[in-house]
Coordinates of C-alpha atoms in Angstrom, one line a residue:
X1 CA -119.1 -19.8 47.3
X2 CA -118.2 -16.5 49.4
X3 CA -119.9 -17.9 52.2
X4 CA -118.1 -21.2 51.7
X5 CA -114.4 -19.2 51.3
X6 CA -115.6 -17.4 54.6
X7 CA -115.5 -20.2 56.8
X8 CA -112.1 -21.3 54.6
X9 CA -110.6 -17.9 56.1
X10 CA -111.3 -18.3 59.6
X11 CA -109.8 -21.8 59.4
X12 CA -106.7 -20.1 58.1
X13 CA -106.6 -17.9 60.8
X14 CA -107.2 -20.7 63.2
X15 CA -103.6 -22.4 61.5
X16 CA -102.3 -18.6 61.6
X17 CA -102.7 -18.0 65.1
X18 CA -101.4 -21.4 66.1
X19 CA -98.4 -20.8 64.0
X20 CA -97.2 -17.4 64.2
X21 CA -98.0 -18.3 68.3
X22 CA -95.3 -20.9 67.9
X23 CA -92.8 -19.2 66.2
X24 CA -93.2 -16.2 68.5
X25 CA -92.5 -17.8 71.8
X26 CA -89.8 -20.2 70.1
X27 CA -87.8 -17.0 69.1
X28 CA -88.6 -15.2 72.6
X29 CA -87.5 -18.7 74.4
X30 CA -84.5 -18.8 72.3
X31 CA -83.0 -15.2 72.4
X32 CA -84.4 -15.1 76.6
X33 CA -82.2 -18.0 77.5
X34 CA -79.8 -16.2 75.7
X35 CA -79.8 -13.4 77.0
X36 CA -80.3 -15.3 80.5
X37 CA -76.6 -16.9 79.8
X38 CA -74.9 -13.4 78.9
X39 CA -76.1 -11.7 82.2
X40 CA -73.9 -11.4 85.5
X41 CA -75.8 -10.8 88.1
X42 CA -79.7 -11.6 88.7
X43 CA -80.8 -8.2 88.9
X44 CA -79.7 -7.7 85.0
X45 CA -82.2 -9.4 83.4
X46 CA -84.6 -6.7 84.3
X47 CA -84.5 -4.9 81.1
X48 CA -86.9 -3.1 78.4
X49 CA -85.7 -5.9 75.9
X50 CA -86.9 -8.9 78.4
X51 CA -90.4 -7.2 79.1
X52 CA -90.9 -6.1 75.3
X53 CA -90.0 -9.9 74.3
X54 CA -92.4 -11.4 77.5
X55 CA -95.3 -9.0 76.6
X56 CA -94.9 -9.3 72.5
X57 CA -94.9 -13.3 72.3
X58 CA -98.4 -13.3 73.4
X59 CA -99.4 -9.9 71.7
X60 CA -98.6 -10.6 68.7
X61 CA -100.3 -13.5 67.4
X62 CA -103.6 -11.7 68.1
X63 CA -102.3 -8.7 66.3
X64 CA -101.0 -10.6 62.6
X65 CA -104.2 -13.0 63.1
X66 CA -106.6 -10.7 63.4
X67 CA -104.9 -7.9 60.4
X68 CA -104.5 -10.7 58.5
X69 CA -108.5 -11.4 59.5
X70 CA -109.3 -8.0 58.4
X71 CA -107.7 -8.4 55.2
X72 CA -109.3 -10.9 54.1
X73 CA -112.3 -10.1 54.1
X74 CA -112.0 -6.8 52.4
X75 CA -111.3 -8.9 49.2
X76 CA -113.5 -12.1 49.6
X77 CA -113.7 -12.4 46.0
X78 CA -110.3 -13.4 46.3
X79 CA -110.8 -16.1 48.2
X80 CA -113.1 -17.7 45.9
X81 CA -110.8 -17.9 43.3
X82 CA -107.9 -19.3 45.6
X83 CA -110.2 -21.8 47.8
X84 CA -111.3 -23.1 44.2
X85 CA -107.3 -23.2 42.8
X86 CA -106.0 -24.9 46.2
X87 CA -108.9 -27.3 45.6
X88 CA -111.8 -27.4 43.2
X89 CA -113.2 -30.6 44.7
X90 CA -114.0 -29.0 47.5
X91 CA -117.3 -27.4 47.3
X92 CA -118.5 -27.5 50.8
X93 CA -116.3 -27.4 53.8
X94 CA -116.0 -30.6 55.9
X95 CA -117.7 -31.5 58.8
X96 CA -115.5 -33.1 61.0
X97 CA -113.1 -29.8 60.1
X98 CA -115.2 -27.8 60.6
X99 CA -116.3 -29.0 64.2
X100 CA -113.0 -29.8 65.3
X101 CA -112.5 -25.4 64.1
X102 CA -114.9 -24.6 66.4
X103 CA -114.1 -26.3 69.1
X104 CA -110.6 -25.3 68.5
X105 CA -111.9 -21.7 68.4
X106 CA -113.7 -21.8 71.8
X107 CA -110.9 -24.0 73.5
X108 CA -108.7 -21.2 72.6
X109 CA -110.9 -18.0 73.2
X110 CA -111.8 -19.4 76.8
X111 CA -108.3 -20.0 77.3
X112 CA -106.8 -16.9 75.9
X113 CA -109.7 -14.4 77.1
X114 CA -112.3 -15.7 79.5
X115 CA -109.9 -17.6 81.4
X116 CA -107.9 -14.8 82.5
X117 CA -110.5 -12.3 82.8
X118 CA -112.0 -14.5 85.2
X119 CA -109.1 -14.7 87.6
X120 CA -108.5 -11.0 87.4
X121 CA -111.9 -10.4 88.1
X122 CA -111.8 -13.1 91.2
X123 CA -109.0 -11.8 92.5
X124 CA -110.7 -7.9 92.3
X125 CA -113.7 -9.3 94.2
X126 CA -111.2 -10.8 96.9
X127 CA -109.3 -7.8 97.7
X128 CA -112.5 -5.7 98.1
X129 CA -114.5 -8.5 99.7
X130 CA -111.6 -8.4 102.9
X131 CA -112.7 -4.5 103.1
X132 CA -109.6 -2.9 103.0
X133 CA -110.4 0.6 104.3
X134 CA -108.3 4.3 104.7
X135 CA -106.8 5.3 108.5
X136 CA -108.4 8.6 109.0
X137 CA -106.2 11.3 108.6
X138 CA -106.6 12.5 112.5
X139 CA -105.2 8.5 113.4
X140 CA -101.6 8.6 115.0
X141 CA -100.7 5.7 112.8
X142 CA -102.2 8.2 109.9
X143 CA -99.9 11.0 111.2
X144 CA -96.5 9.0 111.6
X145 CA -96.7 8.4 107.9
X146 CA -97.1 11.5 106.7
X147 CA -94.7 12.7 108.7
X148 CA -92.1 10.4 107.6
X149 CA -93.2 10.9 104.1
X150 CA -92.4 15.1 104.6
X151 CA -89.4 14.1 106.1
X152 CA -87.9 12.4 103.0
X153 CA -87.5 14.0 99.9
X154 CA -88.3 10.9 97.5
X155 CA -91.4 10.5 99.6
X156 CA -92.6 13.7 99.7
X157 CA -93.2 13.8 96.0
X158 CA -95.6 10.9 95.8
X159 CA -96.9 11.3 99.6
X160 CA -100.6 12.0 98.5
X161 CA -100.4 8.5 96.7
X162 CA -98.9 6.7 100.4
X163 CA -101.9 5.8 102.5
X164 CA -102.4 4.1 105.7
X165 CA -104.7 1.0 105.4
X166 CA -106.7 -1.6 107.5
X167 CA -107.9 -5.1 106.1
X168 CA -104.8 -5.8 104.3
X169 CA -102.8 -8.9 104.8
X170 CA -99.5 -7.5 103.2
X171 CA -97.4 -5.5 104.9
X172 CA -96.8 -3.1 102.1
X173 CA -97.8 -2.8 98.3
X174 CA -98.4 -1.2 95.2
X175 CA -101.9 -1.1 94.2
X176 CA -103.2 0.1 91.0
X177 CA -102.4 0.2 87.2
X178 CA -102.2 3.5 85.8
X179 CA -102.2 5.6 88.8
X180 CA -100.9 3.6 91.7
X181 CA -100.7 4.3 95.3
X182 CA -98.8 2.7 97.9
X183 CA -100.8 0.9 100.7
X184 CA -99.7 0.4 104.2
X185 CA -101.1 -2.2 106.8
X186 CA -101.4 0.0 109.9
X187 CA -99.5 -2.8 112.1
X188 CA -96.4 -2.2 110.2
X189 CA -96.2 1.5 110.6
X190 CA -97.0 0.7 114.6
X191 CA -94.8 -2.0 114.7
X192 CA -91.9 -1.2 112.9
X193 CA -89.3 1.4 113.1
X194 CA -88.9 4.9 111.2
X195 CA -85.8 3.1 109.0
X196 CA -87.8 -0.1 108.2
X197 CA -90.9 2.1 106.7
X198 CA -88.4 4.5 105.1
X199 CA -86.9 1.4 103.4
X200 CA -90.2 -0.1 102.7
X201 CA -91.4 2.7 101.4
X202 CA -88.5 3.5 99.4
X203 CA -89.0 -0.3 97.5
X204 CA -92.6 0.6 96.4
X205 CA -91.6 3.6 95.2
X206 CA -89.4 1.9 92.4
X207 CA -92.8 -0.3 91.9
X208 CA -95.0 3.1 91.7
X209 CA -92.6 4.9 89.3
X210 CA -92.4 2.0 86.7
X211 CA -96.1 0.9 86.9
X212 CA -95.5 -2.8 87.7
X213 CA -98.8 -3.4 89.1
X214 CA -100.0 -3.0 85.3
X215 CA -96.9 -4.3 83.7
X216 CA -96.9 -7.2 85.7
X217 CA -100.2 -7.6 84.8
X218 CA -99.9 -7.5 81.3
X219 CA -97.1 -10.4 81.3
X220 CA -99.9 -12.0 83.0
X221 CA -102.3 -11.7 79.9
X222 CA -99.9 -12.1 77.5
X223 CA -99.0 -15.6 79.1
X224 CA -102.8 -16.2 78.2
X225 CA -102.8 -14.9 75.0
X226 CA -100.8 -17.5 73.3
X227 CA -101.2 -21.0 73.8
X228 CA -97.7 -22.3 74.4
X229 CA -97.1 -19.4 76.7
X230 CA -96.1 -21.8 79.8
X231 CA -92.7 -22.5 77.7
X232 CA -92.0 -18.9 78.8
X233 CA -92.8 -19.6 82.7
X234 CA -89.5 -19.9 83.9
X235 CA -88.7 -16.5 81.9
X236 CA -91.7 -14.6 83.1
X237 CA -90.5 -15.6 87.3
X238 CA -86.7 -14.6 86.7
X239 CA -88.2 -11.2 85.2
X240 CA -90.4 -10.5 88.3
X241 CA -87.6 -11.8 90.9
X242 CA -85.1 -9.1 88.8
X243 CA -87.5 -6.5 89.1
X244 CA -87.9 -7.1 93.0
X245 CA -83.7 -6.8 93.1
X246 CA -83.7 -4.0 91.0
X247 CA -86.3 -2.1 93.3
X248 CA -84.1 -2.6 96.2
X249 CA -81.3 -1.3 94.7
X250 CA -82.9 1.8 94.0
X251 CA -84.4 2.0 97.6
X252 CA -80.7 2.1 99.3
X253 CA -80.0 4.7 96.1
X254 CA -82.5 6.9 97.2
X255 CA -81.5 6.7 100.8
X256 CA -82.6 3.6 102.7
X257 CA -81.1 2.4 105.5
X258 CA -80.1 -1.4 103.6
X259 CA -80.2 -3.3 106.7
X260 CA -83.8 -1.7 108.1
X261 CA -84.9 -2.6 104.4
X262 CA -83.9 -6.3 104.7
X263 CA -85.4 -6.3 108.7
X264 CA -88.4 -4.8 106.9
X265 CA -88.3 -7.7 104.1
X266 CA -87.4 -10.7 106.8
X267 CA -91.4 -8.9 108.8
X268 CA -93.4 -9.0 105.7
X269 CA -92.0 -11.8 104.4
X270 CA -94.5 -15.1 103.7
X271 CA -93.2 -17.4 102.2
X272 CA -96.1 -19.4 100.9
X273 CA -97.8 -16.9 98.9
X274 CA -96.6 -16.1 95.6
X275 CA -93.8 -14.4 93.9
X276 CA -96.5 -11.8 91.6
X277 CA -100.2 -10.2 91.8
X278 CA -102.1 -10.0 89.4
X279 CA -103.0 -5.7 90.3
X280 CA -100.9 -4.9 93.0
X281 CA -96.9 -5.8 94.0
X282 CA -95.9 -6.2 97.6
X283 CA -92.6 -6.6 99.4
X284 CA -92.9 -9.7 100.6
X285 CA -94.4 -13.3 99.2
X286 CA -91.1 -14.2 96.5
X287 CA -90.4 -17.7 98.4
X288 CA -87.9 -18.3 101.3
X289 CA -84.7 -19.0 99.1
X290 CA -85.7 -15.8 97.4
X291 CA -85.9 -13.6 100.4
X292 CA -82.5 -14.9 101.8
X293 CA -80.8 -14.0 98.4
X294 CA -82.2 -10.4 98.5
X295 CA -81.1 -9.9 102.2
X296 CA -77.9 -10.9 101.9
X297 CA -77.5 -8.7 98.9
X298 CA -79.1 -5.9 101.2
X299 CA -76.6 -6.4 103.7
X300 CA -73.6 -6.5 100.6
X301 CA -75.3 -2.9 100.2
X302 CA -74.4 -1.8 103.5
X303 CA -70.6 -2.0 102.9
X304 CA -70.9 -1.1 99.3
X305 CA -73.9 1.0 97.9
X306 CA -75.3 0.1 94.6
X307 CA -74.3 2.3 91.7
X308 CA -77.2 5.2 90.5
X309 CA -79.0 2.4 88.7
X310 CA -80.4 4.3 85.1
X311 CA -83.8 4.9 84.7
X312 CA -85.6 2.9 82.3
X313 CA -88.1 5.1 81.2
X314 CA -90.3 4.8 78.5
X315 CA -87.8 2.6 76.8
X316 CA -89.7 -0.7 77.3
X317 CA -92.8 0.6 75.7
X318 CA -91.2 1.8 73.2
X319 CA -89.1 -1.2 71.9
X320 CA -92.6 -3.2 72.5
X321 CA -94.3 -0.8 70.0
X322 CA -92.4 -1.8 66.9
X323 CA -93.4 -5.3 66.8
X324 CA -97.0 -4.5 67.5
X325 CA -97.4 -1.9 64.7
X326 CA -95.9 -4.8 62.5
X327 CA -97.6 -7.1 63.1
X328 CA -100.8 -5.1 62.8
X329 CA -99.7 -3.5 59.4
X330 CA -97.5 -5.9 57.6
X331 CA -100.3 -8.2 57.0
X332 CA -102.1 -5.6 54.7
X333 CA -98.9 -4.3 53.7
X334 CA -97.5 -8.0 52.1
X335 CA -100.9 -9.1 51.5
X336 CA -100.4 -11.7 54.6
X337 CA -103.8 -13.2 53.8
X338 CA -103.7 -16.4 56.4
X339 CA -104.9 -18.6 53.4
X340 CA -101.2 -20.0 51.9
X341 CA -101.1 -23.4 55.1
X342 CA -104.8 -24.0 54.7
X343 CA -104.6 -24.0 50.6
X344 CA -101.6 -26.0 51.4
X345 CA -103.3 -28.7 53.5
X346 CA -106.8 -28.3 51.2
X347 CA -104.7 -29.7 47.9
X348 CA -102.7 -31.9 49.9
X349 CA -105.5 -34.4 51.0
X350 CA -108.3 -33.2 47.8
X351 CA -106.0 -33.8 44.8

């Protein structure tokens, strides 16, 4: 009978997942659109409150499914008694449930975790199939940029992570998840002027300082983590186009030239690839319509500077980490056994 209430369990948590995964993105769809409405300007619904929400829908399904896994199986004897209460006719579990379980199971796992492993791990095999290789440091190109990096004081404190690059087809991006450094294509820095790199430079900073390679990255996964995660697509895109607004701003606060940034945009700018990357951000690639928006706003900028934008911080991780640690520890803590819709259904069609 345990091994019968065993395969019981992992069809509740089959119904768990699927439900706590709805209920999550319909509450993140409903208070984002929300908050969506409230907001003034575009660049304001780059927040800590709108990453925690993009990054917890998908999180946390896997986190109360698999406590409430864990949980259950440190009592199975409990389940014997339940499974036999919700329905004592049922001494065997069904095949065609059964089978449709599993291939519910897989369906999801290759959806949720192969899936998305394998176009990360495509897209790692692209970038160091084109060869993208380091300017020697003797290279003029090599030189320019560290000069102009000693010449600027928000440059100078990240200039050993700023590296001249061949092999790239972006003009300038930053590459990396926990320690990232900012690439440049060598035909911007010979083709462009000392303003437009400053500016450029200036953008991937903002990128570098709030690690979006990996939290970009992780609203990636979490998209893939929960089966009705496209619901939050439009969400996820006015996120990352806030983010690119929010990095300009804090280019011209640090001391770029706003017009030489939106020169530098208008050069790197290709409008067909798109708007995110899965390890790296760039400058350009967030759609024609997109690009005009941010260089007109540039060129707002160079009448009237943005205001010292705050810095986030820590603050997005932090308001992410108290719905993971409950929905890793209420489950034990309330006895969240994923049982109660299974019984349900069980006695509903056994009698």
């Amino acid at each position: 009978m345990i091994e019968q209430s065993a395969l019981h369990i992992l069809l509740g948590s089959l119904w768990t997942y699927l439900l706590i995964s709805l209920a999550s993105v319909a509450v993140a769809k409903g208070w984002l659109m929300w908050r969506r409405s409230r907001v003034e300007t575009a660049d304001a619904f780059d927040s800590p409150r709108v990453f925690a929400a993009l990054v917890a829908a998908g999180a946390l399904p896997i986190l109360w499914t698999g406590s409430s896994l864990i949980h259950s199986f440190e009592d199975p004897d409990a389940w014997v008694g339940m499974v036999g209460i919700a329905c004592p006719h049922f001494e065997v579990f069904p095949g065609a449930e059964l089978w449709a379980a599993i291939l519910a199971s897989i369906a999801l796992i290759w959806r949720g975790v192969v899936r998305p492993a394998r176009i990360l791990g495509t897209s790692m095999l692209e970038e160091r199939r084109r060869g993208a290789s380091r300017l020697s440091e003797d290279d003029p190109l090599a030189q320019k940029l560290r000069r102009l990096c000693q010449q600027h004081e928000s440059l100078e404190d990240v200039a050993d992570r700023i590296v001249p690059v061949t092999g790239i087809d972006t003009a300038c991006r930053t590459r990396g998840w926990l320690s990232p450094r900012i690439e440049v294509r060598c035909e911007a820095i010979a083709e462009w002027d000392e303003s437009e790199l400053v500016g450029a430079l200036l953008h991937e900073v903002s990128h570098r300082h709030s690690l979006d390679p990996f939290r970009q990255t992780l609203v990636f996964l979490a998209r893939h983590w929960n089966p009705f995660g496209w619901v939050l697509e439009s969400e996820r895109g006015a996120w990352r186009y806030a983010r690119e607004l929010n990095c300009d701003a804090r280019a011209v606060a640090r001391g770029a030239d706003p017009l030489s940034l939106a020169s530098a945009l208008v050069s790197a700018a290709r409008p067909a690839e798109p708007c995110h990357h899965l390890h790296s951000v760039g400058l350009d690639g967030c759609g024609a319509d997109a690009i005009e928006t941010r260089v007109q706003i540039l060129m707002g900028y160079s009448e009237k500077p943005p205001a010292q934008l705050p810095s986030a911080g820590s603050a997005g991780w932090m308001l992410l980490s108290g719905p993971v640690l409950a929905a890793a520890l209420l489950p034990h803590l309330i006895d969240g056994l994923p049982l109660p819709v299974h019984s349900i259904w069980l006695w509903a069609i056994g009698g």
